């Protein structure tokens, strides 16, 4: 029991003193996951809206496949990206494996289905009426997609926050493609995982607290924003 | 816009909800469609508006099948209009914006139409927070602002106050007179049909 | 559609229930009995299980996958392996979360026993570490210092050539640090990458970055085909690595299987266990990965 209490004490110290290593790890986590979330959103939100309002054969099967992909394990994404980016892989010449870029690529691929699926589901249930109005006012497909995104922006923001939470809290993909290299590709989750296997708890606890705080802050902002609306 | 409907049938599952052998909506006229609840008035209007494509039969607009160009020249105001979560001004501006009209002309047209419908004081307000009567006026303004050739109205004045009804009816008539635009108004209120319509169809 | 899937589900359930239910019927003819007695069953009733906390190198090299099924078959004791860094393995021992340890950090191990966390410590085997690096070997270490790790590390540090470290407080990491210390170098800088990962991952990183790394031979040999790395320096006695087995002090808590732990220790240091260790890897790599040296 003692080591747990001790761990918390040291964790608080690390947080209060703004330990340089902790700051580096946290900022890298935020940079990587934010970039991935933005990239995935730019791709997935318009596509999700497009397919959400589109009527086509097999839409139900399409939904089911989409919802399955939403929960794709991060290690699988990591594995696939690592195979493609490794020196012997098809994109090996880019020298990307074990870099921040590789981590961003992996997390982007991880949350693309998530953002797509959430947007798709949202639009499927609530985009219909907006699409009708847009159509009767003369909007084309692209106008309609933009309009639906704007009309559903609060829900879409919540979806983006969900995607960010998934990205920043996953460990499988970034561990595999990043390699947890100190100062380069070491992020919150890979550090926690490593610290645990080293039996070094204070840093792990400190980072765990920060991870929870980040989630809390983001969801608080979104919540207050949605209340305002 | 002249609309010709031939052998139109619409089913919900096995239930036939519409069966119109032949119907012509005259160009430049106001046509009132009345009838009891569930007789298919709204369904017919949605089909004409191009929102419901699952029907059997044939509809032409000035002799042509529905295409984007025709769709751009007509619009519909619903019984419960959906207004965008933006200002009233932006709502009314929307159809002009998607038609690529420049900002200055847009502003002129929007201010013109809000004046006619007596909703100048609403333009800064968030549209989705308005009352029923106000929403209906904004929805009509949004429909009239781009001067459509065909205006479809689905119970536009149910559940709103008499003053608002008067303004709406006045502007619908004025629109028809000034632009020679065709109007179809679906209403369960026979009096309203008589007040507005050149021709009344009972279903 | 729904009905069909329900039916399928029901069928599946029935099949599994039937297949899983214990056989209560008496065999109707001799054949069946014969068949059942032919099933491979442990010679004795299972004696419970032990938790073995060990280093990633024994797991990654495949040694445990080779040894443990034989141990279980011969003794009836199931082994649950937790492969972690030596630091964590020792910590698990201190916390009484493991029954027996198989680790390689002799100084720490002796301290562990001295402090009463373990009952005794026996040598089991040793393996050796090697310095691996890119085939091109930019520093020409293989040519100039094939058996001198201290000189090799000095050149790497002085030239600032990429070196990937485990950086995870594992036995291998400690070993690496002790060699740097012996070479009188404080490794730090852009060229010194601390991976904080297992040996396999570090080798992959090193291969991708075309840097140098100190690794145990076993892990390297087992992954050789997937890496663009060659052996650069080997055979220096600074690179030898001794493994020890320690049963955790059973007084820590009632969950510790002390007898099982001792049985494991005795088995792995017996002639039988030692012979198996000597055989492991020979067929695949042409050389043993671990050299048994229990007394």
Coordinates of N, CA and C in Angstrom, one line a residue, chain C residues 74-255:
Chain C
X74 N 6.0 -33.0 -17.1 CA 6.8 -33.8 -16.2 C 6.5 -33.7 -14.7
X75 N 6.0 -32.5 -14.4 CA 5.7 -32.3 -12.9 C 4.2 -32.0 -12.6
X76 N 3.4 -31.8 -13.6 CA 2.0 -31.5 -13.4 C 1.8 -30.1 -12.9
X77 N 2.8 -29.2 -12.9 CA 2.6 -27.9 -12.4 C 2.5 -26.9 -13.6
X78 N 1.4 -26.2 -13.6 CA 1.1 -25.2 -14.6 C 2.0 -24.0 -14.3
X79 N 2.5 -23.3 -15.4 CA 3.3 -22.1 -15.1 C 2.6 -20.9 -15.8
X80 N 2.4 -19.9 -15.0 CA 1.9 -18.7 -15.7 C 3.1 -17.7 -15.7
X81 N 3.4 -17.3 -16.9 CA 4.6 -16.5 -17.1 C 4.2 -15.0 -17.2
X82 N 4.9 -14.2 -16.5 CA 4.8 -12.8 -16.7 C 6.1 -12.2 -17.1
X83 N 6.3 -11.9 -18.4 CA 7.6 -11.4 -18.9 C 7.6 -9.9 -18.8
X84 N 8.5 -9.4 -18.0 CA 8.7 -8.0 -17.7 C 10.2 -7.7 -17.7
X85 N 10.5 -6.4 -17.4 CA 11.9 -6.1 -17.2 C 12.4 -6.6 -15.9
X86 N 13.7 -6.8 -15.7 CA 14.2 -7.4 -14.5 C 13.8 -6.5 -13.3
X87 N 13.8 -5.2 -13.4 CA 13.4 -4.3 -12.3 C 12.0 -4.6 -11.9
X88 N 11.1 -4.7 -12.8 CA 9.7 -5.0 -12.5 C 9.5 -6.5 -11.9
X89 N 10.3 -7.4 -12.5 CA 10.2 -8.8 -12.0 C 10.7 -8.9 -10.5
X90 N 11.7 -8.1 -10.2 CA 12.2 -8.1 -8.8 C 11.1 -7.5 -7.9
X91 N 10.5 -6.4 -8.4 CA 9.5 -5.7 -7.7 C 8.3 -6.6 -7.4
X92 N 7.9 -7.4 -8.4 CA 6.8 -8.4 -8.3 C 7.2 -9.4 -7.2
X93 N 8.4 -9.8 -7.1 CA 8.9 -10.7 -6.1 C 8.8 -10.0 -4.7
X94 N 9.2 -8.8 -4.6 CA 9.1 -8.0 -3.3 C 7.7 -7.9 -2.9
X95 N 6.8 -7.7 -3.8 CA 5.4 -7.5 -3.5 C 4.6 -8.8 -3.3
X96 N 5.4 -9.9 -3.5 CA 4.7 -11.2 -3.3 C 3.7 -11.6 -4.4
X97 N 3.9 -11.0 -5.6 CA 3.0 -11.3 -6.7 C 3.4 -12.4 -7.6
X98 N 4.6 -12.9 -7.3 CA 5.2 -14.0 -8.1 C 5.7 -15.1 -7.2
X99 N 5.8 -16.3 -7.7 CA 6.2 -17.4 -6.9 C 7.7 -17.7 -7.1
X100 N 8.2 -17.4 -8.3 CA 9.6 -17.7 -8.6 C 10.0 -16.7 -9.7
X101 N 11.3 -16.4 -9.6 CA 11.9 -15.4 -10.6 C 13.0 -16.1 -11.4
X102 N 13.0 -15.7 -12.7 CA 14.1 -16.1 -13.5 C 14.6 -14.8 -14.2
X103 N 15.7 -14.3 -13.6 CA 16.2 -12.9 -14.0 C 17.7 -12.9 -14.2
X104 N 18.1 -11.7 -14.7 CA 19.6 -11.6 -14.9 C 20.1 -10.3 -14.5
X105 N 20.3 -10.1 -13.2 CA 21.0 -8.9 -12.7 C 21.6 -9.3 -11.4
X106 N 22.7 -10.0 -11.5 CA 23.2 -10.8 -10.4 C 23.3 -9.9 -9.1
X107 N 23.8 -8.7 -9.2 CA 24.0 -7.9 -8.0 C 22.7 -7.7 -7.3
X108 N 21.7 -7.3 -8.1 CA 20.4 -7.0 -7.6 C 19.7 -8.3 -7.0
X109 N 20.0 -9.4 -7.7 CA 19.4 -10.7 -7.2 C 20.0 -11.0 -5.8
X110 N 21.3 -10.9 -5.7 CA 21.9 -11.2 -4.4 C 21.3 -10.3 -3.3
X111 N 21.1 -9.1 -3.6 CA 20.6 -8.1 -2.7 C 19.2 -8.6 -2.3
X112 N 18.4 -9.0 -3.3 CA 17.0 -9.4 -3.1 C 17.0 -10.6 -2.1
X113 N 17.9 -11.5 -2.3 CA 17.9 -12.7 -1.4 C 18.3 -12.3 0.0
X114 N 19.4 -11.4 0.0 CA 19.9 -10.9 1.3 C 18.8 -10.2 2.1
X115 N 18.0 -9.5 1.5 CA 16.9 -8.7 2.2 C 15.7 -9.6 2.6
X116 N 15.9 -10.9 2.2 CA 14.9 -11.9 2.7 C 13.7 -12.0 1.8
X117 N 13.7 -11.4 0.6 CA 12.6 -11.5 -0.3 C 12.5 -12.9 -1.0
X118 N 13.7 -13.5 -1.2 CA 13.8 -14.8 -1.8 C 14.6 -15.7 -0.9
X119 N 14.3 -17.0 -1.1 CA 14.9 -18.0 -0.1 C 16.4 -18.3 -0.5
X120 N 16.6 -18.4 -1.8 CA 18.0 -18.7 -2.3 C 18.1 -18.3 -3.7
X121 N 19.3 -18.4 -4.3 CA 19.5 -18.0 -5.7 C 20.5 -19.0 -6.3
X122 N 20.1 -19.6 -7.4 CA 21.0 -20.5 -8.1 C 21.3 -20.0 -9.5
X123 N 22.5 -20.2 -9.9 CA 22.8 -19.9 -11.3 C 22.1 -20.9 -12.2
X124 N 21.6 -20.5 -13.4 CA 20.9 -21.4 -14.3 C 21.6 -21.5 -15.6
X125 N 22.0 -20.3 -16.2 CA 22.6 -20.4 -17.5 C 23.1 -19.0 -17.8
X126 N 23.9 -18.8 -18.8 CA 24.2 -17.5 -19.2 C 24.0 -17.4 -20.7
X127 N 23.8 -16.2 -21.1 CA 23.9 -15.9 -22.5 C 24.8 -14.8 -22.7
X128 N 25.1 -14.4 -23.9 CA 26.0 -13.3 -24.1 C 25.3 -12.2 -24.9
X129 N 25.8 -11.0 -24.7 CA 25.3 -9.8 -25.4 C 26.2 -9.6 -26.6
X130 N 25.6 -8.9 -27.6 CA 26.4 -8.6 -28.7 C 26.1 -7.1 -29.1
X131 N 27.0 -6.5 -29.8 CA 26.7 -5.2 -30.4 C 26.3 -5.5 -31.8
X132 N 25.1 -5.0 -32.2 CA 24.6 -5.2 -33.6 C 24.6 -3.8 -34.2
X133 N 24.6 -3.7 -35.5 CA 24.6 -2.4 -36.2 C 24.3 -2.6 -37.7
X134 N 24.2 -1.5 -38.4 CA 23.9 -1.6 -39.8 C 25.0 -2.4 -40.6
X135 N 24.6 -3.1 -41.6 CA 25.5 -3.9 -42.4 C 26.7 -3.1 -42.9
X136 N 26.4 -1.8 -43.2 CA 27.5 -0.9 -43.7 C 28.5 -0.6 -42.7
X137 N 28.1 -0.7 -41.4 CA 29.0 -0.4 -40.3 C 29.9 0.8 -40.5
X138 N 29.3 2.0 -40.4 CA 30.0 3.2 -40.8 C 31.2 3.5 -40.0
X139 N 31.3 2.9 -38.8 CA 32.5 3.2 -38.0 C 33.6 2.1 -38.2
X140 N 33.3 1.1 -39.0 CA 34.2 0.0 -39.3 C 34.6 -0.7 -38.0
X141 N 33.7 -0.8 -37.1 CA 33.9 -1.4 -35.8 C 34.2 -2.9 -36.0
X142 N 33.5 -3.6 -36.8 CA 33.6 -5.0 -37.0 C 35.0 -5.3 -37.5
X143 N 35.5 -4.4 -38.3 CA 36.9 -4.6 -38.8 C 38.0 -4.3 -37.8
X144 N 37.8 -3.2 -37.1 CA 38.9 -2.7 -36.2 C 38.8 -3.3 -34.8
X145 N 37.6 -3.5 -34.3 CA 37.5 -3.9 -32.9 C 36.4 -5.0 -32.7
X146 N 36.6 -6.1 -33.4 CA 35.5 -7.1 -33.4 C 35.3 -7.7 -32.0
X147 N 36.2 -7.6 -31.1 CA 36.0 -8.2 -29.7 C 36.2 -7.2 -28.6
X148 N 36.1 -5.9 -28.9 CA 36.4 -4.9 -27.9 C 35.2 -3.9 -27.8
X149 N 34.3 -4.3 -26.9 CA 33.1 -3.5 -26.8 C 33.4 -2.1 -26.3
X150 N 34.4 -1.9 -25.3 CA 34.6 -0.6 -24.7 C 35.1 0.4 -25.8
X151 N 36.0 -0.1 -26.6 CA 36.5 0.7 -27.7 C 35.4 1.1 -28.7
X152 N 34.6 0.1 -29.0 CA 33.4 0.3 -29.9 C 32.5 1.4 -29.4
X153 N 32.1 1.3 -28.1 CA 31.2 2.3 -27.6 C 31.9 3.7 -27.6
X154 N 33.1 3.8 -27.3 CA 33.8 5.1 -27.3 C 33.7 5.7 -28.7
X155 N 33.9 4.9 -29.7 CA 33.9 5.4 -31.1 C 32.5 5.9 -31.4
X156 N 31.5 5.1 -31.0 CA 30.1 5.5 -31.3 C 29.7 6.8 -30.7
X157 N 30.1 6.9 -29.4 CA 29.8 8.2 -28.6 C 30.6 9.4 -29.2
X158 N 31.9 9.2 -29.5 CA 32.7 10.3 -30.0 C 32.2 10.8 -31.4
X159 N 31.7 9.8 -32.2 CA 31.2 10.2 -33.5 C 29.7 10.5 -33.6
X160 N 29.1 10.4 -32.5 CA 27.6 10.7 -32.4 C 26.8 9.9 -33.4
X161 N 27.1 8.6 -33.5 CA 26.4 7.7 -34.4 C 25.2 7.1 -33.6
X162 N 24.0 7.0 -34.2 CA 22.8 6.6 -33.5 C 23.0 5.3 -32.8
X163 N 22.6 5.3 -31.5 CA 22.7 4.1 -30.7 C 21.3 4.0 -30.0
X164 N 20.7 2.9 -30.1 CA 19.3 2.7 -29.5 C 19.5 1.9 -28.2
X165 N 19.0 2.5 -27.1 CA 19.1 1.9 -25.8 C 17.7 1.4 -25.4
X166 N 17.7 0.3 -24.6 CA 16.4 -0.2 -24.1 C 15.7 0.9 -23.3
X167 N 16.5 1.5 -22.4 CA 16.0 2.6 -21.6 C 14.8 2.2 -20.8
X168 N 14.7 1.0 -20.4 CA 13.5 0.6 -19.7 C 13.8 -0.1 -18.3
X169 N 15.0 0.1 -17.8 CA 15.4 -0.3 -16.5 C 15.4 -1.9 -16.5
X170 N 15.5 -2.5 -17.6 CA 15.5 -4.0 -17.6 C 16.9 -4.5 -17.3
X171 N 17.0 -5.8 -17.2 CA 18.3 -6.3 -17.0 C 19.3 -6.0 -18.1
X172 N 18.8 -6.1 -19.3 CA 19.6 -5.8 -20.5 C 20.0 -4.3 -20.5
X173 N 19.1 -3.4 -20.1 CA 19.4 -2.0 -20.0 C 20.5 -1.8 -18.9
X174 N 20.3 -2.4 -17.8 CA 21.3 -2.3 -16.7 C 22.7 -2.7 -17.2
X175 N 22.6 -3.9 -17.9 CA 23.9 -4.4 -18.5 C 24.5 -3.4 -19.4
X176 N 23.7 -2.8 -20.3 CA 24.2 -1.9 -21.2 C 24.9 -0.7 -20.5
X177 N 24.1 -0.2 -19.5 CA 24.6 1.0 -18.7 C 26.0 0.6 -18.0
X178 N 26.0 -0.6 -17.5 CA 27.3 -1.0 -16.8 C 28.5 -1.0 -17.8
X179 N 28.2 -1.4 -19.1 CA 29.3 -1.4 -20.1 C 29.7 0.0 -20.4
X180 N 28.7 0.9 -20.6 CA 29.0 2.3 -20.8 C 29.9 2.9 -19.7
X181 N 29.5 2.5 -18.5 CA 30.3 2.9 -17.3 C 31.7 2.4 -17.3
X182 N 31.8 1.1 -17.7 CA 33.1 0.5 -17.8 C 34.0 1.3 -18.9
X183 N 33.3 1.8 -19.9 CA 34.0 2.5 -20.9 C 34.2 4.0 -20.5
X184 N 33.7 4.4 -19.4 CA 33.9 5.7 -18.9 C 33.1 6.8 -19.7
X185 N 32.0 6.4 -20.2 CA 31.2 7.3 -21.0 C 29.8 7.5 -20.4
X186 N 29.4 8.8 -20.4 CA 28.0 9.1 -19.9 C 27.2 9.3 -21.2
X187 N 26.4 8.2 -21.6 CA 25.7 8.3 -22.9 C 24.6 9.3 -22.9
X188 N 24.6 10.3 -23.7 CA 23.6 11.3 -23.8 C 23.7 12.1 -25.1
X189 N 22.6 12.6 -25.5 CA 22.7 13.4 -26.8 C 21.7 12.9 -27.8
X190 N 21.7 13.7 -28.9 CA 20.7 13.3 -30.0 C 20.9 11.9 -30.5
X191 N 22.2 11.5 -30.5 CA 22.5 10.2 -31.1 C 22.0 9.0 -30.2
X192 N 21.8 9.3 -28.9 CA 21.5 8.2 -28.0 C 20.0 8.2 -27.8
X193 N 19.3 7.2 -28.4 CA 17.9 7.1 -28.3 C 17.5 6.1 -27.2
X194 N 16.6 6.6 -26.3 CA 16.2 5.7 -25.2 C 14.8 5.2 -25.6
X195 N 14.6 4.0 -25.9 CA 13.4 3.5 -26.5 C 12.3 3.2 -25.4
X196 N 12.8 2.8 -24.2 CA 11.8 2.4 -23.2 C 10.9 1.3 -23.7
X197 N 11.5 0.3 -24.3 CA 10.7 -0.8 -24.9 C 11.5 -2.1 -24.8
X198 N 10.9 -3.2 -25.2 CA 11.5 -4.5 -25.1 C 12.6 -4.7 -26.1
X199 N 13.3 -5.8 -26.0 CA 14.4 -6.0 -26.9 C 14.0 -6.1 -28.4
X200 N 12.9 -6.8 -28.6 CA 12.5 -7.0 -30.0 C 12.2 -5.6 -30.6
X201 N 11.5 -4.8 -29.9 CA 11.1 -3.5 -30.4 C 12.4 -2.6 -30.6
X202 N 13.3 -2.7 -29.7 CA 14.5 -1.9 -29.8 C 15.3 -2.3 -31.0
X203 N 15.4 -3.7 -31.3 CA 16.1 -4.1 -32.5 C 15.4 -3.6 -33.7
X204 N 14.1 -3.6 -33.7 CA 13.3 -3.1 -34.9 C 13.6 -1.6 -35.1
X205 N 13.6 -0.9 -34.0 CA 13.9 0.6 -34.1 C 15.3 0.8 -34.6
X206 N 16.3 0.0 -34.1 CA 17.6 0.1 -34.5 C 17.8 -0.2 -36.0
X207 N 17.1 -1.2 -36.4 CA 17.1 -1.6 -37.8 C 16.6 -0.5 -38.7
X208 N 15.4 0.1 -38.3 CA 14.8 1.2 -39.1 C 15.7 2.4 -39.1
X209 N 16.3 2.8 -37.9 CA 17.1 4.0 -37.9 C 18.6 3.7 -38.3
X210 N 18.9 2.4 -38.6 CA 20.2 2.0 -38.9 C 21.2 2.5 -37.9
X211 N 21.0 2.2 -36.6 CA 21.9 2.5 -35.5 C 22.5 1.3 -34.9
X212 N 23.3 1.5 -33.9 CA 23.9 0.4 -33.1 C 23.0 0.1 -31.9
X213 N 23.1 -1.2 -31.4 CA 22.4 -1.6 -30.2 C 23.1 -2.7 -29.6
X214 N 23.0 -2.7 -28.2 CA 23.5 -3.9 -27.5 C 22.3 -4.8 -27.3
X215 N 22.4 -6.0 -27.7 CA 21.3 -7.0 -27.5 C 21.8 -8.3 -27.0
X216 N 20.8 -9.1 -26.5 CA 21.2 -10.5 -26.2 C 21.2 -11.2 -27.5
X217 N 22.0 -12.2 -27.5 CA 22.2 -12.9 -28.8 C 20.9 -13.6 -29.2
X218 N 20.2 -14.2 -28.2 CA 19.1 -15.0 -28.5 C 18.0 -14.2 -29.2
X219 N 17.7 -13.0 -28.7 CA 16.6 -12.3 -29.4 C 17.1 -11.9 -30.8
X220 N 18.3 -11.5 -30.9 CA 18.8 -11.1 -32.2 C 18.7 -12.2 -33.2
X221 N 19.2 -13.4 -32.8 CA 19.1 -14.6 -33.7 C 17.7 -14.9 -34.1
X222 N 16.8 -14.8 -33.1 CA 15.4 -15.2 -33.4 C 14.8 -14.2 -34.4
X223 N 15.3 -13.0 -34.5 CA 14.7 -12.0 -35.3 C 15.5 -11.6 -36.5
X224 N 16.7 -12.3 -36.6 CA 17.7 -11.9 -37.6 C 17.1 -11.7 -39.0
X225 N 16.2 -12.6 -39.4 CA 15.7 -12.5 -40.8 C 14.9 -11.2 -41.1
X226 N 14.4 -10.6 -40.0 CA 13.5 -9.5 -40.3 C 14.3 -8.2 -40.0
X227 N 15.5 -8.3 -39.7 CA 16.3 -7.1 -39.4 C 17.4 -6.8 -40.4
X228 N 17.7 -5.5 -40.6 CA 18.8 -5.1 -41.4 C 20.0 -4.8 -40.5
X229 N 20.3 -5.8 -39.7 CA 21.4 -5.6 -38.7 C 22.4 -6.7 -38.7
X230 N 23.6 -6.5 -38.5 CA 24.7 -7.5 -38.4 C 25.3 -7.5 -37.0
X231 N 25.9 -8.6 -36.7 CA 26.7 -8.7 -35.5 C 28.0 -7.9 -35.7
X232 N 28.2 -6.9 -34.9 CA 29.4 -6.1 -35.1 C 30.5 -6.4 -34.1
X233 N 30.2 -6.5 -32.8 CA 31.1 -6.9 -31.8 C 30.6 -8.0 -30.9
X234 N 31.4 -9.0 -30.6 CA 31.0 -10.1 -29.8 C 32.2 -10.7 -29.1
X235 N 31.9 -11.5 -28.0 CA 33.0 -12.3 -27.4 C 33.8 -11.6 -26.3
X236 N 33.5 -10.3 -26.1 CA 34.1 -9.6 -25.0 C 33.5 -10.0 -23.7
X237 N 34.4 -10.3 -22.7 CA 33.7 -10.8 -21.5 C 32.9 -9.8 -20.8
X238 N 33.0 -8.5 -21.1 CA 32.1 -7.5 -20.6 C 30.7 -7.8 -21.0
X239 N 30.5 -8.7 -22.0 CA 29.2 -8.9 -22.6 C 28.5 -10.1 -22.1
X240 N 29.1 -10.8 -21.2 CA 28.4 -12.1 -20.7 C 27.3 -11.7 -19.7
X241 N 26.3 -12.6 -19.6 CA 25.1 -12.3 -18.8 C 24.6 -13.5 -18.1
X242 N 24.6 -13.5 -16.8 CA 24.2 -14.6 -16.0 C 22.8 -14.6 -15.5
X243 N 22.1 -15.7 -15.8 CA 20.7 -15.8 -15.3 C 20.6 -16.6 -14.0
X244 N 19.8 -16.1 -13.1 CA 19.6 -16.9 -11.8 C 18.1 -17.1 -11.6
X245 N 17.9 -18.2 -10.8 CA 16.5 -18.5 -10.4 C 16.3 -18.3 -8.9
X246 N 15.3 -17.7 -8.5 CA 15.0 -17.4 -7.1 C 13.6 -17.7 -6.7
X247 N 13.4 -18.6 -5.8 CA 12.0 -18.8 -5.3 C 11.7 -17.6 -4.3
X248 N 10.5 -17.1 -4.5 CA 10.1 -16.0 -3.6 C 9.8 -16.5 -2.2
X249 N 10.2 -15.7 -1.2 CA 10.0 -16.1 0.2 C 8.5 -16.4 0.4
X250 N 8.1 -17.7 0.7 CA 6.7 -18.0 0.8 C 6.0 -17.4 2.0
X251 N 6.8 -16.8 2.9 CA 6.2 -16.2 4.1 C 5.5 -14.8 3.8
X252 N 5.7 -14.3 2.6 CA 5.1 -13.0 2.2 C 3.6 -13.0 2.2
X253 N 3.0 -14.0 1.7 CA 1.5 -14.2 1.8 C 1.1 -15.6 1.5
X254 N -0.1 -15.9 1.8 CA -0.5 -17.3 1.7 C -0.7 -17.8 0.3
X255 N -0.8 -16.9 -0.6 CA -1.0 -17.3 -2.0 C 0.2 -17.8 -2.7

